[in-house]
Short mmCIF file of C-alpha atoms in Angstrom, two decimals:
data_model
loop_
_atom_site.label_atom_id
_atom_site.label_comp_id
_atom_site.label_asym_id
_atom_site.label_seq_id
_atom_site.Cartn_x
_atom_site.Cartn_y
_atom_site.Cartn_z
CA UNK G 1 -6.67 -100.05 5.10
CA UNK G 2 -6.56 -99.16 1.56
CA UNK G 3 -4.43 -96.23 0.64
CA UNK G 4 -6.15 -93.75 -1.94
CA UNK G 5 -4.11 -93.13 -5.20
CA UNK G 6 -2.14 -89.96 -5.54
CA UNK G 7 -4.17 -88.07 -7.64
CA UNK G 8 -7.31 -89.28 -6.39
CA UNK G 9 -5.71 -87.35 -3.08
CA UNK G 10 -4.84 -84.74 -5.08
CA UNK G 11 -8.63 -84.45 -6.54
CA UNK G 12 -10.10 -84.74 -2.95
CA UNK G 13 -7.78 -81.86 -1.58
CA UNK G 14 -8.48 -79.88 -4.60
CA UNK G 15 -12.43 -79.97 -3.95
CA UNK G 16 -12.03 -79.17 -0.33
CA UNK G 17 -10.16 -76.42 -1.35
CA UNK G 18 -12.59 -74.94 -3.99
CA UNK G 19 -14.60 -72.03 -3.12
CA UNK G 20 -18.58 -71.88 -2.91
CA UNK G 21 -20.19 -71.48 -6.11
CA UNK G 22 -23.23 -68.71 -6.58
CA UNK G 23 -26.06 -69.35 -4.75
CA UNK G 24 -29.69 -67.69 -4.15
CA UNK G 25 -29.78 -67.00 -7.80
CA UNK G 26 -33.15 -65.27 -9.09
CA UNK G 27 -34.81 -63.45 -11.56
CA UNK G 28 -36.88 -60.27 -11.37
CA UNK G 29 -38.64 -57.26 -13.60
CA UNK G 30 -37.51 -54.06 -12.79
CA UNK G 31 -38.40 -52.51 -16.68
CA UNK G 32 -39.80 -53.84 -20.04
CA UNK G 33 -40.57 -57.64 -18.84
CA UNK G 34 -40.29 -58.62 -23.09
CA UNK G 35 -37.18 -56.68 -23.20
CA UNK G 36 -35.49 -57.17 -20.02
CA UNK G 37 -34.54 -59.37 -17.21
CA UNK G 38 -33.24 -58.88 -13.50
CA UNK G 39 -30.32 -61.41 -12.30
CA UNK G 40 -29.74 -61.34 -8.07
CA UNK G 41 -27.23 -63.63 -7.18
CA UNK G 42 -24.69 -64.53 -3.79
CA UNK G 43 -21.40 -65.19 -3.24
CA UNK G 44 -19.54 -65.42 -0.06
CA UNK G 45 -16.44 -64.21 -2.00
CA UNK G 46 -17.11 -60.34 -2.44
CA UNK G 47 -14.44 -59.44 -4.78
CA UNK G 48 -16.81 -61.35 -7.64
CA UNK G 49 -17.66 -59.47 -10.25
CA UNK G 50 -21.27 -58.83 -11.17
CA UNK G 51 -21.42 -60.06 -14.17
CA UNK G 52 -24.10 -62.06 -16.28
CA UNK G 53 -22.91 -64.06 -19.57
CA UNK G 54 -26.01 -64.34 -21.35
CA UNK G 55 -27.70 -65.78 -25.06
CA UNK G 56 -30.83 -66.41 -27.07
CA UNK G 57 -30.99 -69.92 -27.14
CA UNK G 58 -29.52 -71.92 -30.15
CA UNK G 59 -26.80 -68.95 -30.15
CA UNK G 60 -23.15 -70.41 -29.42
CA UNK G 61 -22.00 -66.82 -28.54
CA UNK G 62 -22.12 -64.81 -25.30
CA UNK G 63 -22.67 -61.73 -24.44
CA UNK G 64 -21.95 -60.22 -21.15
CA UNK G 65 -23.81 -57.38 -18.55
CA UNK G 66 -22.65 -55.82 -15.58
CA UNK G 67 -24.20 -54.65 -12.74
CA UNK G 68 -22.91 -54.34 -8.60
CA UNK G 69 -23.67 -54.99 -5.58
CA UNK G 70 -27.21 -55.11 -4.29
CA UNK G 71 -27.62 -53.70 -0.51
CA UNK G 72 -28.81 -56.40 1.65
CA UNK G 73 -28.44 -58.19 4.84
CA UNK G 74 -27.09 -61.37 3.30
CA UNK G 75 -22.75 -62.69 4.06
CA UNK G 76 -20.89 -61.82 1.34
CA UNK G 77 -21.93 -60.19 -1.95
CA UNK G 78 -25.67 -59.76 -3.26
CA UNK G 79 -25.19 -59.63 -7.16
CA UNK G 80 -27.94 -57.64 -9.20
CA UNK G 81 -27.74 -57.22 -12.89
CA UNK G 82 -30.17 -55.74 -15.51
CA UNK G 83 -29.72 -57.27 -18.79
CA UNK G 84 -31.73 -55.37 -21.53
CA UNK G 85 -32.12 -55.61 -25.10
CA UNK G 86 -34.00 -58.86 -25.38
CA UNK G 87 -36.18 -60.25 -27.27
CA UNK G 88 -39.83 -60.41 -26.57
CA UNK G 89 -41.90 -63.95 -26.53
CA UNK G 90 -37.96 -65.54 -26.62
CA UNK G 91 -35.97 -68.24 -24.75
CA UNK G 92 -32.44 -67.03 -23.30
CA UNK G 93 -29.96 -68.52 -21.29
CA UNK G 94 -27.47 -66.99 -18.90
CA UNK G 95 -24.94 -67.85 -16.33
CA UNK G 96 -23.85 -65.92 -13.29
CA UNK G 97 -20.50 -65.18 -12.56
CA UNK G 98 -18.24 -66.98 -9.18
CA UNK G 99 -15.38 -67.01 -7.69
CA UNK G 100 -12.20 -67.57 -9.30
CA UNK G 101 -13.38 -66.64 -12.75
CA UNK G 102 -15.53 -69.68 -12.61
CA UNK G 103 -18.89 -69.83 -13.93
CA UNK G 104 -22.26 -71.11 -12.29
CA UNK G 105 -23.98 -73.57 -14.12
CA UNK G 106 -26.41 -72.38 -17.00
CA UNK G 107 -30.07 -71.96 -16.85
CA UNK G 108 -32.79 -70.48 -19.07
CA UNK G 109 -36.11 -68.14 -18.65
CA UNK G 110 -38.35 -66.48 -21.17
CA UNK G 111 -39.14 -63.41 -21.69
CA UNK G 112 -42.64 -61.99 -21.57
CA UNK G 113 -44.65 -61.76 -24.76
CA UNK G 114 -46.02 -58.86 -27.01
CA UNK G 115 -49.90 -58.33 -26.37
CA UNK G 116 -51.50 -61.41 -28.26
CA UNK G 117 -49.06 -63.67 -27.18
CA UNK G 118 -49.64 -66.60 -24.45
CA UNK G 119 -47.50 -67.50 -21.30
CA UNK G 120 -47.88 -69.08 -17.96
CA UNK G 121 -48.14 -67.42 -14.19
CA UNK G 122 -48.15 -69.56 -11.49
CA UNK G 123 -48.62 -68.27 -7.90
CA UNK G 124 -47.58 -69.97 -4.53
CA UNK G 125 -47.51 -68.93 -1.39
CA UNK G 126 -47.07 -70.05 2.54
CA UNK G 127 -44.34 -72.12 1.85
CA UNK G 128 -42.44 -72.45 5.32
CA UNK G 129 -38.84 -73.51 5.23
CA UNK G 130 -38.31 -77.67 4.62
CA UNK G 131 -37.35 -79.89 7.17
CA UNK G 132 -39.33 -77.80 10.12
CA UNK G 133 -38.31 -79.54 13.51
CA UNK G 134 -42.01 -78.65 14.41
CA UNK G 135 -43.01 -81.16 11.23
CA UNK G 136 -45.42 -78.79 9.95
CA UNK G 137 -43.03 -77.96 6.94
CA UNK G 138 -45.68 -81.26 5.10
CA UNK G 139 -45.28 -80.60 1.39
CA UNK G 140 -42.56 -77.36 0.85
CA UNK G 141 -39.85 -79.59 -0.55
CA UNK G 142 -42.87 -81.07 -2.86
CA UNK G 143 -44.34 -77.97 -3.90
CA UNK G 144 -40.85 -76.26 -4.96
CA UNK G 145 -40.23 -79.47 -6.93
CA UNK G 146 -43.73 -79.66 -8.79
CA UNK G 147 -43.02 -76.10 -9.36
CA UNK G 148 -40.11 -76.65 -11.17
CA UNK G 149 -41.51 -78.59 -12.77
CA UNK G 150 -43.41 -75.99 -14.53
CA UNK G 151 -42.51 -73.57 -17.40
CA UNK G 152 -43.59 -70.21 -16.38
CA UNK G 153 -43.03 -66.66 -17.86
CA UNK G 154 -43.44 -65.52 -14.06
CA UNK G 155 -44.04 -66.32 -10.47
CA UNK G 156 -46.32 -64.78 -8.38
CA UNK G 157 -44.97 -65.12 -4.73
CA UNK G 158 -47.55 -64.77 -2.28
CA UNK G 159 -45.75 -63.93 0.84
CA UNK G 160 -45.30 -65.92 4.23
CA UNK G 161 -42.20 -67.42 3.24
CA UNK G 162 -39.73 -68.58 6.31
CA UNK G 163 -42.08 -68.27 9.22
CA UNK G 164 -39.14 -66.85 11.45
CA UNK G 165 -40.98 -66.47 14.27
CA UNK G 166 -41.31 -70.40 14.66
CA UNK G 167 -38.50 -71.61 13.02
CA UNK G 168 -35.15 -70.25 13.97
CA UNK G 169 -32.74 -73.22 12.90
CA UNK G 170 -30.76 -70.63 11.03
CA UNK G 171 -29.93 -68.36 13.53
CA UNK G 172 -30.88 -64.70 12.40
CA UNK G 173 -33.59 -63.44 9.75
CA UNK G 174 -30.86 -63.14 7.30
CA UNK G 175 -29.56 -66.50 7.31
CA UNK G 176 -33.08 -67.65 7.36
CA UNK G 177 -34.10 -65.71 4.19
CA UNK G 178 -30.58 -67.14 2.53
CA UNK G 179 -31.82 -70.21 2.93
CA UNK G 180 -35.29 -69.61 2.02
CA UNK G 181 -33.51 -68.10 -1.24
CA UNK G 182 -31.68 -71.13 -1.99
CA UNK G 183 -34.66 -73.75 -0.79
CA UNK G 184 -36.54 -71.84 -4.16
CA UNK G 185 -33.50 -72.06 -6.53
CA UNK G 186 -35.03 -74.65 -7.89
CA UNK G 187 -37.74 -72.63 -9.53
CA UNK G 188 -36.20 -68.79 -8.91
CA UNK G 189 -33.27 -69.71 -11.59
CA UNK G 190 -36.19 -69.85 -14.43
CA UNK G 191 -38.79 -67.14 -14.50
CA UNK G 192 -38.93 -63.55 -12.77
CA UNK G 193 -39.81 -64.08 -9.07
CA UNK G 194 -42.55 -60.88 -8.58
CA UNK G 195 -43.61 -60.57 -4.62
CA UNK G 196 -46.52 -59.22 -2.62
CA UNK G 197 -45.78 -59.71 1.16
CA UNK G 198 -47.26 -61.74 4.11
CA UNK G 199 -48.24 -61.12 7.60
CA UNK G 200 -45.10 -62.65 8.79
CA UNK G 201 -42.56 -60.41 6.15
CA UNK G 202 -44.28 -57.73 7.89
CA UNK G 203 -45.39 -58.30 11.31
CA UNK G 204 -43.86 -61.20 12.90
CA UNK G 205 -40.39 -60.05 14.09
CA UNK G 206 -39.57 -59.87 9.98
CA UNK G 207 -39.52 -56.90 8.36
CA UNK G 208 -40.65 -55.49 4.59
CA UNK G 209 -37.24 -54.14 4.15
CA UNK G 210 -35.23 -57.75 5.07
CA UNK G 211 -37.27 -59.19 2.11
CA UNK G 212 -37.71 -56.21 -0.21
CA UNK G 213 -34.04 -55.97 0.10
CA UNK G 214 -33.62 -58.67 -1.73
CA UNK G 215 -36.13 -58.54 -4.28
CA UNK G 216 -36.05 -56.01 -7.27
CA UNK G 217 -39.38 -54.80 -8.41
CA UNK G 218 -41.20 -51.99 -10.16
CA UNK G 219 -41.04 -48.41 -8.18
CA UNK G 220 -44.77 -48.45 -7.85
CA UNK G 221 -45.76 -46.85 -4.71
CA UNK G 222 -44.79 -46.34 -1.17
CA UNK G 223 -41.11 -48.03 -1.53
CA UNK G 224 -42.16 -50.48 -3.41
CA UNK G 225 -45.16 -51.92 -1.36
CA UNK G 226 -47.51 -51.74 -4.53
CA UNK G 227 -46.37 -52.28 -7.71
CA UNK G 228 -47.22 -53.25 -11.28
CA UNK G 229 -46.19 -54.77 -14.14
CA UNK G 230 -47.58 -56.09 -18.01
CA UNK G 231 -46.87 -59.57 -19.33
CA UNK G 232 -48.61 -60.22 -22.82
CA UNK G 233 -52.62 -58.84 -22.70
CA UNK G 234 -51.98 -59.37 -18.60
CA UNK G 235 -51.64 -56.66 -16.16
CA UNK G 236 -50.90 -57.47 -12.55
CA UNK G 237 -50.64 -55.58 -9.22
CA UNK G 238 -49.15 -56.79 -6.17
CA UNK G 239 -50.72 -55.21 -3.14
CA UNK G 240 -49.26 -55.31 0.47
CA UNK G 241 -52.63 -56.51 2.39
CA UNK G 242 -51.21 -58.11 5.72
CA UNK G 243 -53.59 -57.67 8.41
CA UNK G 244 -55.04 -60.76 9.15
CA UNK G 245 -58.87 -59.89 9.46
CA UNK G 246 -59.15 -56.40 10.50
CA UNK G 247 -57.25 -53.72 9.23
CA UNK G 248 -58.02 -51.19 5.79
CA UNK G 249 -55.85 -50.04 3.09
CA UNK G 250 -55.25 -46.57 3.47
CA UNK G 251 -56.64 -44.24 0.83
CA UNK G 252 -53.64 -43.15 -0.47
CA UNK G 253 -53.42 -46.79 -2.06
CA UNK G 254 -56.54 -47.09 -2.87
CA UNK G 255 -56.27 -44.46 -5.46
CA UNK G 256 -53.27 -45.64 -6.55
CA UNK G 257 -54.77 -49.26 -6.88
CA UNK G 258 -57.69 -47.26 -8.95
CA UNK G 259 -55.40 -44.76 -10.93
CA UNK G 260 -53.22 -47.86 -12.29
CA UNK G 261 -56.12 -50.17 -12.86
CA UNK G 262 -57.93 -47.39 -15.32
CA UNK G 263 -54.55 -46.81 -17.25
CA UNK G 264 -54.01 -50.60 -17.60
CA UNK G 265 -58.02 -50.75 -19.16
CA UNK G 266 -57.52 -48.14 -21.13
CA UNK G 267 -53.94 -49.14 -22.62
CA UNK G 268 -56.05 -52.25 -23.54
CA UNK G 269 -54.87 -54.60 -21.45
CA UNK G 270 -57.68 -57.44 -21.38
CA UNK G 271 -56.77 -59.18 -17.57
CA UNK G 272 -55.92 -57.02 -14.79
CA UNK G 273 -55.19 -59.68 -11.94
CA UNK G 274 -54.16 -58.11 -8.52
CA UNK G 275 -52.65 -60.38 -6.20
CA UNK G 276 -52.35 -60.14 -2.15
CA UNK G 277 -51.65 -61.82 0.76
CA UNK G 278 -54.72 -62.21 2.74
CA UNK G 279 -58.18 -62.80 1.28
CA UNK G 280 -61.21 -60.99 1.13
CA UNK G 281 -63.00 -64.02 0.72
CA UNK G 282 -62.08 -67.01 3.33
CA UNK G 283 -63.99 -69.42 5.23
CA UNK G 284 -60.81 -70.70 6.99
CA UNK G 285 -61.22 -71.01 10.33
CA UNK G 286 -57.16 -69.59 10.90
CA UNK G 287 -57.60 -67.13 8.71
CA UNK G 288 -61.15 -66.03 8.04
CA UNK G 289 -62.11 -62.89 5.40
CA UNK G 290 -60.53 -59.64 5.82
CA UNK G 291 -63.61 -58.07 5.67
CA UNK G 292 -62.45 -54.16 5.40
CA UNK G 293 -60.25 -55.21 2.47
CA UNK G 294 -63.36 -56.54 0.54
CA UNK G 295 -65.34 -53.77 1.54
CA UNK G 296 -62.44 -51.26 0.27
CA UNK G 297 -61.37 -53.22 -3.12
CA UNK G 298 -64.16 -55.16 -4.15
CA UNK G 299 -65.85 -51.69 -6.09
CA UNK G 300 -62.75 -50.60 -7.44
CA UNK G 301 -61.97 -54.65 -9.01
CA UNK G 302 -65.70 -54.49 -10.14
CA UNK G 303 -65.46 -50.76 -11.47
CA UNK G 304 -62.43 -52.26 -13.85
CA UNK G 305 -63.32 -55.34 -14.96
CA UNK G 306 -60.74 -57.70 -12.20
CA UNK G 307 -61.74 -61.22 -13.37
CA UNK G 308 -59.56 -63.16 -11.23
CA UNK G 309 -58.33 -61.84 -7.54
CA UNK G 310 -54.95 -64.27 -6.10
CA UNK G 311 -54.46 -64.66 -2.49
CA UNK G 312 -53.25 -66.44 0.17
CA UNK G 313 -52.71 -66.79 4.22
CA UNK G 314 -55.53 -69.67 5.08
CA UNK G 315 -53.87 -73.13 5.35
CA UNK G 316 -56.73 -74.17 2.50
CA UNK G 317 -58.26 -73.44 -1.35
CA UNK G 318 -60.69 -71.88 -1.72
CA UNK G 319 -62.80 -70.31 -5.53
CA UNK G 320 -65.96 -68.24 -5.52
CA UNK G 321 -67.79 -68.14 -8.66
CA UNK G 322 -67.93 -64.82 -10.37
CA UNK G 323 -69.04 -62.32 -8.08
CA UNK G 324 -70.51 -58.70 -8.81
CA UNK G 325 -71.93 -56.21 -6.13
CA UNK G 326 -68.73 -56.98 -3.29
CA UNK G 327 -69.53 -56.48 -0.46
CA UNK G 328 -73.14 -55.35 -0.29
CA UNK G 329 -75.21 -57.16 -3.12
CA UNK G 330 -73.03 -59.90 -3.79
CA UNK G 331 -74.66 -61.37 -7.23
CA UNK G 332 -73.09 -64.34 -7.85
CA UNK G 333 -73.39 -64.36 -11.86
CA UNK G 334 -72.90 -67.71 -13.31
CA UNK G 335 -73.36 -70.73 -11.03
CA UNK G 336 -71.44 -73.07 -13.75
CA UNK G 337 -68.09 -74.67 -12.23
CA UNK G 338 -65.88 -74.51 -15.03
CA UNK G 339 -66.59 -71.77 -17.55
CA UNK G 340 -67.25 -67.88 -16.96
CA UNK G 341 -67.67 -65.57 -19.87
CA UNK G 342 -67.56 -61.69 -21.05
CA UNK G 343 -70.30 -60.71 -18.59
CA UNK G 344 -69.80 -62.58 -15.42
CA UNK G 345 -68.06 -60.89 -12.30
CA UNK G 346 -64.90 -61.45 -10.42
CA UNK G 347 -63.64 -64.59 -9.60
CA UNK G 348 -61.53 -64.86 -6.00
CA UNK G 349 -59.35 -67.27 -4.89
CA UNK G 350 -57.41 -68.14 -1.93
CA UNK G 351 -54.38 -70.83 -3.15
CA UNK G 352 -52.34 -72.30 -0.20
CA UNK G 353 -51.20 -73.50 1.55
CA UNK G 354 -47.60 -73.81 -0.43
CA UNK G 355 -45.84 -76.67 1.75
CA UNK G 356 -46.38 -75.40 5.63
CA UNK G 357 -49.28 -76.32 7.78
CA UNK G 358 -50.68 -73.90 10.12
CA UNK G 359 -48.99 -73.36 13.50
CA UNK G 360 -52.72 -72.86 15.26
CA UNK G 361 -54.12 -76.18 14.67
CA UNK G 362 -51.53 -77.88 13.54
CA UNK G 363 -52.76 -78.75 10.48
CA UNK G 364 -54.75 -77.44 7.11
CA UNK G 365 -57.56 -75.17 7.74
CA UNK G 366 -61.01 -76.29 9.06
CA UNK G 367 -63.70 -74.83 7.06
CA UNK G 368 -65.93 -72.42 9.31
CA UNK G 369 -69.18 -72.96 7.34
CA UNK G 370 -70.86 -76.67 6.20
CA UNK G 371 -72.39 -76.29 4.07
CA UNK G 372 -69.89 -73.95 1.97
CA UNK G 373 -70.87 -70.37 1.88
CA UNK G 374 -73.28 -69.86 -1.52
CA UNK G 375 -70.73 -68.07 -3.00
CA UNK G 376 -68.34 -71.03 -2.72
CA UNK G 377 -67.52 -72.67 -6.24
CA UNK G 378 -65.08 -75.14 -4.64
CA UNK G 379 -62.92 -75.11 -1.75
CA UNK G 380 -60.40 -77.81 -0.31
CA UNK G 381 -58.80 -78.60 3.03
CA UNK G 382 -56.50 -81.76 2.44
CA UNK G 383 -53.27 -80.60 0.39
CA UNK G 384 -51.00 -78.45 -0.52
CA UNK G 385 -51.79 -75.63 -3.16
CA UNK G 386 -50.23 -73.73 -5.99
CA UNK G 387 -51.76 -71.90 -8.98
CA UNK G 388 -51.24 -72.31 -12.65
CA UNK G 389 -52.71 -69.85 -15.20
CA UNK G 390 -52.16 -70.29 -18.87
CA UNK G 391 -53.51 -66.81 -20.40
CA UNK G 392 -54.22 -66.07 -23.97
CA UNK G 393 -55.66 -62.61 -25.82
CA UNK G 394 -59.25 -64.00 -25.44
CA UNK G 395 -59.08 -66.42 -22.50
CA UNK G 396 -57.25 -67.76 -19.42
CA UNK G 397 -57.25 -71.04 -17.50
CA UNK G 398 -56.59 -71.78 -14.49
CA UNK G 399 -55.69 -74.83 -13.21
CA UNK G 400 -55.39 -75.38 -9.16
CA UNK G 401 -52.69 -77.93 -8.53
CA UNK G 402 -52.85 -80.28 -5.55
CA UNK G 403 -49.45 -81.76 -3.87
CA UNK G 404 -48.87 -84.28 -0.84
CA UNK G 405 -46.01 -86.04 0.32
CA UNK G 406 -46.09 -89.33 -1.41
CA UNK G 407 -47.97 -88.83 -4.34
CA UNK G 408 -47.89 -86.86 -7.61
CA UNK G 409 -48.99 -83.85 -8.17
CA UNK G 410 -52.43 -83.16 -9.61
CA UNK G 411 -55.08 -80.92 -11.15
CA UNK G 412 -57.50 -80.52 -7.89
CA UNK G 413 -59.57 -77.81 -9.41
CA UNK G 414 -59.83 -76.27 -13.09
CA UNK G 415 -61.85 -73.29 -14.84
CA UNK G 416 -61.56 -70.79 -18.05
CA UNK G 417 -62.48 -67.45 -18.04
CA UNK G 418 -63.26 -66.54 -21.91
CA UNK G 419 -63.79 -63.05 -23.45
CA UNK G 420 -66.12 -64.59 -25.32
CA UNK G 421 -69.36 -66.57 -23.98
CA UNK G 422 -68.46 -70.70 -22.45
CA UNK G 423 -71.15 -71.63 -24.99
CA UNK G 424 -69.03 -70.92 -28.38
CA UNK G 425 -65.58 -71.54 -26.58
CA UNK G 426 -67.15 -75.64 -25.68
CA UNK G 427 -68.27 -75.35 -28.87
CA UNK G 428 -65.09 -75.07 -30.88
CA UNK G 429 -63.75 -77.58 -28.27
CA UNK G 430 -67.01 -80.28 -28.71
CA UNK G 431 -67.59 -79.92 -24.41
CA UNK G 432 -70.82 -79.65 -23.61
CA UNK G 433 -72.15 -77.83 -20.70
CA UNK G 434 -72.95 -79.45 -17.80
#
């Protein structure tokens, strides 16, 4: 047998000898989303420093923050530092610190834009951990790739995230939400990572505090169940809505949810976009319509001006068109597929699943109603789902992007919601209506 040279040993001993680098790295808003970002980090060595080396890109010079230790249930050290003093609509990069004085590699984010300028959302949700033993786990490793392959100001999480109750390869919740951390690296290391939480963070022997732990956000309301946050002419509020089908808000949040919705209208923000686990609107025969939350939130959306609604839970996609009147008239407003203007009515979708099939029938959804329901714009059953939406000061579009195992990514479902009327915006862009 051939005997290895002595500094190739030397190498080998050396790298078995060299400490874990910083892992579950993610971004967050906790203040000023054009002025500020949120690094949370791990290491298993806890006498790290928390520190962030950080620059606007094209700079050759650093600049350092410093933060501590962030209380979680994680081994080792959870790293959280707020860098401020950015600069709105800008491109930094940073790098987190390890052990040994060594630094992690570097990655870059943006920071949101002044009102008038664009950026990209995307939400995803119902991801599952990869590599299930159950196989149900179909397109996660897919969906965190395509969306890293994207260029977002922010995420949107969703919620339903590990699925502990059926998937305990890790051992406890901890180690399963350290890996669920590190399975979304991929995507977490480039925009601010801003969560509303599932039935299963809440209900299914989870916890909101094991996630929120790890997740800096707003102070909103209720320890930090509802929050809110501004990005460009954008407003969006993450709502804790859990219960499967039955089950209201209690009024305490539902003036809150009103209160912040009239001071983002009348600060002049031009989309107010809540986003929530479970949907009013579903016809998915796991997860149909909560019904109580679209009798509780549908007014208040309407009484503001909500054009688009995220959520989640149903192992499908599903769009209405614009709706007005939720839950007792229910005036659908423009029957057009790809264009809604000024005066049409809230648009609500249900995006998922986000790599993990559903545990009840094994697979996607089945559709409760065939026909669709008439308030059904378009609604899918055969892949994986995650949202992209491009907004502007005068109009957003949304694309719905499609992913399964084996074959790229693509653009399932698309519409624009326009300030203006669809008529001048295909206009300046020579569509014509169908």
């Amino acid at each position: 047998m051939q005997k290895l040279p002595a500094l190739a040993l030397l190498a080998c001993a050396a790298a078995a000898q060299a400490p874990p680098a910083p892992d579950q790295i993610h971004l967050a808003w906790t203040r000023d989303p054009s002025t500020t970002v949120t690094v949370v980090w791990r290491t298993l060595d806890t006498a790290v420093p928390s520190a962030v080396e950080y620059r606007k890109q094209g700079e050759n010079r650093w600049r350092r923050a410093t933060g501590g230790p962030r209380p979680s249930g994680t081994e080792g050290r959870l790293h959280e530092v707020l860098v401020q003093g950015l600069e709105p609509g800008s491109r930094y990069e940073y790098r987190v610190a390890g052990p040994q004085g060594v630094w992690s590699s570097v990655y870059s984010f943006l920071t949101a834009p002044r009102p008038g300028g664009a950026f990209e959302a995307v939400f995803v949700a119902d991801t599952g951990l990869d590599g299930r033993l159950d196989g149900l786990s179909t397109g996660t490793r897919e969906v965190v790739d395509a969306v890293a392959q994207c260029d977002p100001t922010v995420i949107l999480w969703g919620g339903d995230g590990a699925y502990f109750d059926t998937d305990k390869r890790f051992g406890t919740l901890d180690k399963t939400i350290d890996s669920w951390f590190n399975m979304v690296m991929p995507f977490a290391v480039k925009a601010p990572m801003m969560p509303t939480y599932g039935n299963h963070e809440i209900f299914l022997k989870e916890g909101y505090l094991f996630w929120a732990d790890r997740f800096p956000t707003p102070e909103g309301l209720d320890n930090r169940r509802y929050y809110s946050f501004d990005v460009g002419d954008a407003h969006f509020v993450s709502i804790l809505a859990a219960d499967s089908e039955k089950g209201a808000l209690p009024e305490t949040v539902l003036r809150w949810i009103d209160a912040d919705l009239e001071k983002a209208r009348k600060s002049g923000r031009k989309w107010l976009v809540p986003y929530l686990h479970v949907a009013p609107f579903s016809d998915g025969s796991n997860h149909p319509s909560n019904l109580d939350y679209r009798r509780q939130l549908g007014p208040i959306f309407e009484r503001h001006g909500v054009r688009l609604v995220l959520s989640a839970h149903d192992q499908s996609y599903e769009r209405t068109f614009p709706l007005r009147g939720v839950p007792d008239r229910m005036e659908i407003t423009s029957h057009a597929r790809d264009c809604y203007g000024a005066g049409d009515g809230t648009v609500y979708l249900k995006v998922g699943p986000g790599g993990k099939q559903s545990n009840i029938n094994r697979g996607f959804a089945e559709f409760k109603t065939n026909p669709p329901p008439p308030h059904t714009a378009f609604r899918d059953n055969t892949a994986h789902h995650f949202a992209r939406l491009f907004f502007g000061p005068e109009q957003v579009r949304v694309q719905i992007v499609a992913v399964l195992r084996g074959k790229p990514a693509w653009v399932q479902d698309e519409f624009t919601y326009t300030l203006g009327s669809c008529a001048e915006r295909q206009s300046r862009s020579g569509m014509s209506r169908p």
